[in-house]
């Protein structure tokens, strides 16, 4: 960083952006300005893409077992620096230190899984599909690929894609969220240590102009996006119109069903962690609970107690369970959504507005909030609030609960709390969401499973992580081979 400015990293060199506009990176707990993200221009994106394009032919020819040696080195660098990066995530993003550390563990896990690429990107061969003729399917890299990231997991989300892309032989450009660009800056200082050939991994900071430049650049062959649904839809359509592969993960409104036969203490504890962890700014945060029959009163009582007793403060302070939301604007938007709930006639059982945290008066805090008796189809029941606000609904049967889940626009995650295997199987079978939890509040797929959003939560075909990532970052080539007849006849 120069004078608190965030730099780009292109061709293994740190570059001062020529940007004239900047976005301040602000610690949302203390209001301290931590840095300034340059809004890089189209020309600066072009330079990074060109570097990646120049690096591609040699990188593609580097054998996969050699390519993954860089990932082993990256894993060791990330392990050795996990505390420093986690502190940075907490400072720029607000979540607690433990949450930041857990985020980085997930990032590292993806690097580990991508080290299996020599096996994962193997092709297949069928001998003698006709006399003396063989057919082969090879996987080859796609070319220059890029990722566009949201603010809420600045350390982890790029790693749902980056290690697989690079291990498969592609070259890469990372565009972090302009609100939280420090974590990737630190991570690229580690990338600098692992000795990758120049141009293989590049970092460009910016916002809309940089994103549009990636979407329109003819040399960029595939783009991964994670962020809000309107932007995901935009990325998907503009990128696809330009002939690129696109995977675009969007927003969410994740429901949980609580049946009367559930372990209610566990359901309350896990749902509170899911709804209020990371201040509700997780795409897998529970934001809606549907209680069934007599689960209603004990669950409502328990979750209200859990909301009131949650320790809110600065994520670097010991004992804090929930940090601030990302910006003042977010705080006001979330408080506005709580007001909308009240105006829609619902009961705000626990009201987190106007939070004052001693010692952090300038912070962007909203305390855990519970709004009950939501009506299906209301704004509060449908809209992603992306803050520590949990809505409650009530029905009498599991059928009604599942149809409420399936009436939602989003399909990122749905969970069920029960002790009945029959109910669990039915839910798993019928629920229209791509990530399912059974007695689990944050059903985040491990790196060796795809991160499977559905409906308005995902635009594309192949998800991030695991074999889906290998499919996304490789193109299949089929070869049909015949060799001289004399040789075949010999046998
Ligand atoms: P966002 O959509 O505002 O921004 C994401 C990225 O898009 C940023 O890099 C930003 O620079 C860029 N961008 C924003 N507006 C743009 C525009 N008009 N044109 C081009 N680029 C634009 O999202 P956010 O607020 O950073 O992140 C929160 C959202 O991300 C929530 O909706 C959350 O649910 C979602 N999210 C989804 C997942 C998932 O796996 N589905 C994971 C994490 C976050």
XYZ file of C-alpha atoms and ligand atoms in Angstrom:
535
model
C 0.000 0.000 0.000
C 1.139 3.534 -0.761
C -0.294 6.309 1.400
C -3.047 3.937 2.424
C -3.901 3.233 -1.189
C -4.605 -0.296 -2.306
C -2.469 -1.460 -5.223
C -3.133 -3.671 -8.200
C -0.907 -6.703 -8.837
C -0.199 -7.413 -12.486
C 2.591 -9.480 -14.043
C 3.994 -10.114 -10.555
C 4.387 -6.390 -9.940
C 2.600 -4.045 -7.577
C 1.063 -1.223 -9.592
C -0.245 2.119 -8.380
C -3.579 2.593 -10.107
C -4.088 5.740 -12.152
C -7.638 5.936 -10.805
C -9.059 9.319 -9.962
C -11.887 7.902 -7.861
C -11.495 5.877 -4.675
C -13.742 4.089 -2.187
C -12.672 4.252 1.455
C -12.253 0.972 3.303
C -13.706 1.732 6.707
C -13.591 -0.365 9.870
C -17.344 -0.652 10.511
C -16.848 -0.976 14.283
C -14.584 2.023 14.802
C -15.171 4.168 11.686
C -11.383 4.282 11.173
C -10.376 4.647 7.515
C -8.111 1.680 6.779
C -7.334 2.332 3.132
C -8.619 3.603 -0.190
C -9.629 1.275 -2.995
C -8.816 2.715 -6.425
C -11.596 2.360 -8.967
C -9.388 1.076 -11.757
C -10.217 2.014 -15.327
C -11.053 -0.132 -18.340
C -7.472 0.387 -19.567
C -6.055 -0.939 -16.298
C -8.261 -4.028 -16.529
C -7.060 -4.461 -20.090
C -3.425 -4.463 -18.907
C -4.182 -7.166 -16.342
C -6.115 -9.307 -18.830
C -3.309 -8.905 -21.357
C -0.768 -10.067 -18.749
C -2.944 -13.120 -18.053
C -3.354 -13.798 -21.785
C 0.424 -13.597 -22.332
C 1.052 -15.975 -19.440
C -1.525 -18.500 -20.605
C 0.325 -20.523 -23.321
C 3.254 -21.455 -21.073
C 1.095 -21.995 -17.988
C -1.245 -24.265 -19.905
C 1.755 -26.372 -20.963
C 3.072 -26.614 -17.398
C 2.187 -30.151 -16.236
C -0.610 -30.243 -13.621
C 1.604 -31.971 -11.001
C 3.987 -29.024 -11.361
C 1.168 -26.448 -11.295
C -0.122 -27.703 -7.967
C 3.280 -27.282 -6.313
C 2.475 -23.548 -6.235
C -0.783 -24.335 -4.442
C 1.040 -26.358 -1.786
C 3.246 -23.307 -1.225
C 0.203 -21.042 -1.102
C -1.453 -23.295 1.477
C 1.633 -23.048 3.696
C 1.742 -19.262 3.309
C -1.960 -18.993 4.185
C -1.534 -21.269 7.226
C 1.460 -19.274 8.457
C -0.377 -15.971 8.074
C -3.920 -16.982 9.032
C -3.969 -14.828 12.155
C -2.873 -11.676 10.385
C -5.326 -12.157 7.513
C -8.160 -13.002 9.912
C -7.525 -9.804 11.886
C -7.638 -7.849 8.631
C -10.947 -9.476 7.668
C -12.419 -8.527 11.041
C -11.127 -4.974 10.741
C -12.476 -4.299 7.276
C -15.575 -6.496 7.300
C -16.749 -6.443 10.928
C -17.241 -10.135 11.704
C -15.666 -11.613 14.846
C -12.082 -12.863 14.793
C -13.289 -16.486 15.205
C -15.607 -16.046 12.221
C -12.765 -14.604 10.142
C -10.534 -17.506 11.071
C -13.244 -20.004 10.145
C -13.589 -18.181 6.815
C -9.877 -18.580 6.120
C -10.006 -22.291 7.033
C -12.587 -22.680 4.267
C -10.329 -20.792 1.859
C -7.410 -23.088 2.673
C -9.621 -26.163 2.331
C -10.327 -25.158 -1.279
C -6.595 -24.863 -1.984
C -6.134 -28.362 -0.561
C -8.886 -29.858 -2.704
C -7.553 -28.174 -5.848
C -4.214 -29.911 -5.211
C -6.042 -33.026 -6.456
C -6.335 -31.545 -9.953
C -3.941 -34.032 -11.614
C -6.547 -36.681 -10.789
C -9.654 -34.480 -10.999
C -8.951 -33.221 -14.508
C -8.199 -36.615 -15.981
C -10.028 -37.511 -19.153
C -11.570 -40.806 -20.238
C -10.806 -43.232 -23.020
C -12.924 -45.939 -24.642
C -10.905 -48.441 -26.655
C -12.390 -50.102 -29.735
C -15.542 -48.038 -30.127
C -15.336 -49.598 -33.607
C -12.698 -52.056 -34.840
C -9.299 -50.424 -34.312
C -10.826 -47.073 -33.305
C -10.514 -45.437 -29.878
C -12.320 -42.404 -28.478
C -10.757 -40.061 -25.924
C -12.175 -37.191 -23.883
C -9.547 -34.685 -22.740
C -9.978 -31.710 -20.470
C -8.142 -28.566 -21.486
C -8.106 -25.204 -19.706
C -10.368 -22.414 -20.897
C -7.947 -19.463 -21.003
C -8.123 -16.219 -19.043
C -10.735 -16.347 -16.273
C -11.828 -13.816 -13.644
C -13.734 -13.582 -10.381
C -15.845 -10.665 -9.101
C -16.359 -10.798 -5.330
C -18.811 -9.501 -2.679
C -17.911 -7.814 0.613
C -19.008 -10.444 3.111
C -16.261 -13.083 2.785
C -13.256 -11.155 1.450
C -10.815 -13.984 2.249
C -12.837 -17.072 1.348
C -15.009 -16.410 -1.683
C -12.207 -15.896 -4.244
C -10.955 -19.342 -3.187
C -14.186 -21.062 -4.260
C -12.780 -20.549 -7.765
C -9.171 -19.344 -7.926
C -7.260 -22.523 -6.916
C -9.247 -24.698 -9.335
C -8.888 -22.199 -12.186
C -5.133 -21.937 -11.817
C -4.530 -25.648 -11.156
C -6.529 -26.488 -14.311
C -4.082 -24.355 -16.328
C -6.010 -21.102 -16.685
C -4.625 -17.681 -15.862
C -6.593 -15.417 -13.596
C -7.776 -11.952 -12.580
C -9.324 -11.274 -9.149
C -11.586 -8.233 -8.599
C -12.349 -7.911 -4.846
C -15.231 -5.901 -3.415
C -14.181 -2.266 -3.300
C -15.526 -2.083 0.275
C -13.075 -4.688 1.622
C -9.973 -4.768 -0.551
C -7.342 -5.134 2.209
C -7.639 -8.895 2.774
C -6.880 -9.753 -0.874
C -4.049 -7.217 -0.807
C -2.516 -9.225 2.059
C -3.202 -12.533 0.327
C -1.507 -11.316 -2.861
C 1.582 -10.457 -0.792
C 1.635 -14.195 -0.048
C 1.012 -15.015 -3.715
C 4.132 -12.940 -4.401
C 6.129 -15.365 -2.191
C 5.182 -18.571 -4.024
C 7.009 -17.787 -7.251
C 4.243 -18.249 -9.816
C 5.273 -17.270 -13.345
C 4.343 -13.671 -14.055
C 0.820 -12.982 -15.227
C -0.712 -16.219 -13.905
C -2.520 -14.511 -10.999
C -3.458 -10.842 -11.163
C -5.362 -8.464 -8.911
C -7.371 -5.482 -10.116
C -9.289 -3.276 -7.707
C -12.324 -1.351 -8.770
C -16.080 -1.297 -9.128
C -18.545 -1.098 -12.017
C -16.134 0.151 -14.693
C -13.693 -2.666 -13.904
C -16.485 -5.254 -13.847
C -17.865 -4.083 -17.183
C -14.379 -4.149 -18.681
C -14.020 -7.810 -17.635
C -17.495 -8.641 -18.962
C -16.715 -7.081 -22.345
C -13.073 -8.113 -22.765
C -12.757 -10.574 -25.662
C -9.804 -12.373 -24.040
C -11.731 -13.197 -20.850
C -13.298 -16.603 -21.392
C -15.053 -17.315 -18.073
C -16.292 -15.242 -15.142
C -17.339 -16.299 -11.647
C -19.451 -13.837 -9.686
C -20.778 -13.763 -6.143
C -22.977 -10.911 -4.916
C -26.541 -9.627 -4.893
C -29.211 -11.051 -7.210
C -29.747 -7.957 -9.406
C -26.009 -7.730 -10.123
C -25.749 -11.530 -10.575
C -28.503 -11.395 -13.203
C -26.753 -8.495 -14.934
C -23.374 -10.292 -14.950
C -24.968 -13.467 -16.279
C -26.778 -11.754 -19.142
C -24.023 -9.386 -20.209
C -21.287 -12.004 -19.909
C -23.334 -14.634 -21.746
C -24.222 -12.134 -24.478
C -20.468 -11.729 -24.961
C -20.080 -15.502 -25.324
C -18.433 -16.170 -21.959
C -18.972 -18.965 -19.479
C -20.648 -17.436 -16.436
C -21.452 -18.730 -12.975
C -23.215 -16.044 -10.919
C -24.227 -16.625 -7.299
C -26.858 -14.227 -6.001
C -28.729 -13.269 -2.844
C -30.817 -15.358 -0.481
C -33.624 -15.525 2.065
C -33.010 -18.798 3.837
C -35.862 -20.557 5.667
C -35.713 -22.999 8.539
C -38.634 -25.272 9.504
C -38.886 -26.304 13.150
C -41.068 -29.356 13.836
C -42.464 -30.054 17.315
C -40.385 -33.255 17.584
C -37.114 -31.320 17.188
C -34.618 -30.862 20.004
C -35.804 -27.309 20.557
C -32.822 -26.157 22.621
C -30.531 -27.239 19.803
C -32.811 -25.678 17.176
C -32.757 -22.347 19.025
C -29.000 -22.342 19.569
C -28.129 -23.298 15.999
C -30.712 -20.975 14.430
C -29.446 -18.045 16.524
C -25.887 -18.736 15.363
C -27.070 -18.927 11.762
C -29.268 -15.807 11.884
C -26.948 -13.554 13.892
C -23.493 -14.964 13.081
C -21.543 -12.556 10.839
C -24.301 -10.055 11.771
C -26.626 -11.908 9.401
C -24.408 -10.985 6.449
C -23.930 -14.539 5.229
C -25.610 -15.811 2.100
C -26.424 -18.930 4.144
C -27.784 -16.990 7.146
C -31.198 -18.115 8.337
C -33.582 -15.198 7.888
C -36.962 -16.925 8.222
C -38.164 -19.548 10.714
C -41.378 -21.469 10.082
C -42.552 -23.135 13.279
C -44.991 -26.019 12.963
C -47.830 -26.669 15.461
C -46.705 -26.691 19.095
C -43.066 -25.813 18.269
C -44.244 -22.200 18.027
C -44.249 -20.913 21.600
C -41.177 -22.628 23.052
C -39.126 -21.783 19.944
C -40.252 -18.135 19.931
C -39.420 -17.738 23.602
C -36.015 -19.369 23.194
C -34.971 -17.414 20.097
C -36.001 -14.087 21.662
C -33.827 -14.866 24.704
C -30.950 -15.820 22.395
C -31.356 -12.554 20.436
C -31.390 -10.366 23.528
C -28.440 -12.079 25.174
C -26.116 -12.062 22.141
C -22.948 -10.110 22.940
C -22.522 -7.394 20.286
C -19.304 -5.422 19.885
C -15.991 -5.125 18.072
C -14.988 -8.453 16.564
C -11.417 -8.201 17.848
C -12.571 -7.912 21.479
C -12.754 -11.114 23.522
C -16.197 -12.569 24.168
C -17.931 -10.679 21.345
C -20.413 -12.889 19.472
C -21.589 -10.456 16.793
C -19.943 -7.487 15.098
C -21.295 -4.495 13.165
C -22.833 -4.486 9.697
C -20.656 -3.372 6.815
C -21.530 0.323 6.355
C -23.687 3.124 7.735
C -25.772 2.813 4.584
C -26.353 -0.893 5.320
C -27.245 -0.070 8.915
C -29.864 2.432 7.752
C -31.199 0.027 5.109
C -31.585 -2.755 7.710
C -33.220 -0.401 10.216
C -35.559 0.691 7.401
C -36.478 -2.965 6.754
C -37.356 -3.401 10.454
C -39.545 -0.281 10.193
C -41.225 -1.770 7.109
C -41.974 -4.909 9.135
C -43.626 -2.787 11.820
C -45.591 -0.844 9.185
C -46.727 -4.101 7.579
C -48.356 -4.813 10.946
C -45.981 -7.504 12.254
C -44.731 -7.795 15.834
C -41.212 -6.601 16.381
C -40.538 -8.830 19.395
C -36.881 -7.844 19.722
C -35.884 -4.522 18.152
C -32.188 -4.084 17.373
C -32.409 -0.526 16.051
C -30.496 2.334 17.619
C -27.774 0.090 19.007
C -25.124 1.888 21.046
C -22.005 -0.078 21.864
C -19.927 1.568 24.638
C -16.511 2.517 23.279
C -17.689 2.079 19.678
C -20.230 4.878 19.354
C -19.220 5.532 15.727
C -19.773 1.901 14.694
C -22.484 0.596 12.346
C -24.281 -1.677 14.779
C -27.712 -3.275 14.581
C -28.546 -5.689 17.409
C -30.325 -9.009 16.771
C -33.936 -8.424 15.810
C -36.950 -10.762 15.776
C -40.133 -9.964 13.850
C -42.997 -12.420 14.288
C -46.238 -13.398 12.559
C -45.006 -12.531 9.065
C -47.557 -13.020 6.304
C -46.519 -15.010 3.218
C -45.889 -12.680 0.300
C -45.233 -9.621 2.510
C -42.161 -7.534 1.803
C -40.575 -8.565 5.105
C -41.096 -12.260 4.330
C -39.734 -12.046 0.766
C -36.909 -9.485 0.737
C -33.288 -10.265 1.529
C -32.425 -7.974 4.465
C -28.791 -9.116 4.843
C -28.535 -8.137 8.488
C -29.263 -9.686 11.910
C -33.026 -9.733 11.402
C -34.979 -12.972 11.803
C -38.616 -13.290 10.701
C -40.966 -15.862 12.252
C -43.952 -17.537 10.593
C -46.245 -20.226 11.846
C -48.188 -23.083 10.182
C -49.898 -26.239 11.408
C -48.425 -28.940 9.159
C -45.142 -29.883 7.505
C -46.945 -29.775 4.118
C -47.767 -26.094 4.645
C -44.231 -25.405 5.825
C -42.639 -27.014 2.755
C -44.977 -25.175 0.396
C -43.995 -21.894 2.075
C -40.313 -22.776 1.564
C -40.979 -23.602 -2.080
C -42.953 -20.408 -2.734
C -39.804 -18.308 -2.152
C -37.957 -16.542 -4.964
C -34.564 -17.632 -3.670
C -33.185 -21.158 -3.274
C -29.793 -20.864 -1.625
C -30.480 -22.915 1.495
C -33.345 -24.485 3.434
C -33.105 -26.318 6.766
C -35.287 -28.550 8.889
C -35.092 -29.291 12.608
C -36.657 -32.629 13.526
C -35.938 -35.986 15.121
C -37.972 -37.822 12.453
C -36.065 -39.534 9.661
C -39.272 -39.680 7.609
C -39.806 -35.935 7.849
C -36.124 -35.322 7.077
C -36.186 -37.492 3.986
C -39.364 -35.855 2.722
C -37.873 -32.399 3.243
C -34.623 -33.328 1.536
C -36.619 -34.700 -1.387
C -39.128 -31.848 -1.798
C -37.417 -28.633 -0.682
C -36.574 -26.365 -3.623
C -33.159 -25.134 -2.542
C -29.675 -26.197 -3.522
C -28.087 -26.444 -0.054
C -30.123 -28.382 2.519
C -29.578 -28.589 6.273
C -31.080 -31.271 8.513
C -30.557 -30.055 12.079
C -27.907 -27.732 10.601
C -28.154 -23.927 10.500
C -25.442 -23.051 7.966
C -25.299 -25.873 5.425
C -22.109 -24.592 3.786
C -20.782 -27.289 1.451
C -17.222 -28.404 2.119
C -14.763 -27.686 -0.696
C -15.227 -31.177 -2.121
C -18.946 -30.490 -2.728
C -20.436 -27.848 -5.055
C -21.911 -24.683 -3.523
C -25.354 -25.306 -4.960
C -27.648 -22.270 -4.983
C -30.918 -22.553 -6.963
C -33.568 -20.212 -8.365
C -32.829 -16.470 -7.895
C -29.739 -17.412 -5.862
C -27.833 -18.734 -8.869
C -27.520 -18.031 -12.572
C -25.586 -20.594 -14.574
C -25.058 -24.342 -14.675
C -21.837 -25.229 -12.894
C -21.289 -24.099 -9.302
C -18.150 -23.141 -7.409
C -15.899 -25.715 -5.647
C -15.181 -29.407 -6.281
C -15.804 -31.186 -9.600
C -18.212 -28.439 -10.713
C -15.242 -26.055 -10.628
C -13.165 -28.486 -12.679
C -15.975 -28.685 -15.250
C -16.272 -24.888 -15.296
C -12.540 -24.276 -15.674
C -11.915 -26.897 -18.354
C -13.325 -27.480 -21.780
C -13.796 -30.978 -23.014
C -12.235 -32.154 -26.228
C -13.184 -35.469 -27.814
C -10.737 -37.266 -30.076
C -11.665 -40.242 -32.255
C -8.521 -42.118 -33.354
C -7.788 -44.736 -35.985
C -4.286 -46.090 -36.659
C -2.986 -47.910 -39.749
C -4.857 -51.078 -40.595
C -1.671 -53.124 -40.927
C -1.023 -52.666 -37.223
C -4.564 -53.655 -36.214
C -4.579 -56.717 -38.480
C -1.383 -58.066 -36.944
C -3.393 -59.122 -33.895
P -22.982 -6.563 -4.725
O -23.806 -7.257 -5.726
O -23.352 -5.168 -4.351
O -21.448 -6.482 -5.199
C -20.749 -7.638 -5.611
C -19.691 -7.250 -6.630
O -20.322 -6.706 -7.780
C -18.680 -6.209 -6.149
O -17.394 -6.627 -6.542
C -19.096 -4.931 -6.862
O -17.991 -4.122 -7.191
C -19.782 -5.429 -8.115
N -20.914 -4.585 -8.537
C -21.834 -4.010 -7.717
N -22.742 -3.340 -8.447
C -22.395 -3.499 -9.751
C -22.958 -3.052 -10.980
N -24.051 -2.302 -11.010
N -22.344 -3.404 -12.129
C -21.243 -4.169 -12.114
N -20.659 -4.624 -10.965
C -21.231 -4.302 -9.809
O -22.968 -7.510 -3.422
P -22.387 -7.203 -1.965
O -23.261 -6.199 -1.277
O -20.928 -6.945 -2.033
O -22.579 -8.632 -1.288
C -23.749 -9.015 -0.607
C -24.632 -9.859 -1.501
O -23.918 -11.004 -1.950
C -25.862 -10.405 -0.778
O -26.972 -10.311 -1.621
C -25.498 -11.865 -0.513
O -26.603 -12.735 -0.376
C -24.702 -12.173 -1.732
N -23.829 -13.322 -1.528
C -24.179 -14.481 -2.146
C -23.406 -15.615 -1.944
C -23.781 -16.908 -2.591
O -23.014 -17.845 -2.482
N -24.915 -17.011 -3.257
C -22.256 -15.541 -1.141
C -21.933 -14.324 -0.559
C -22.729 -13.213 -0.759
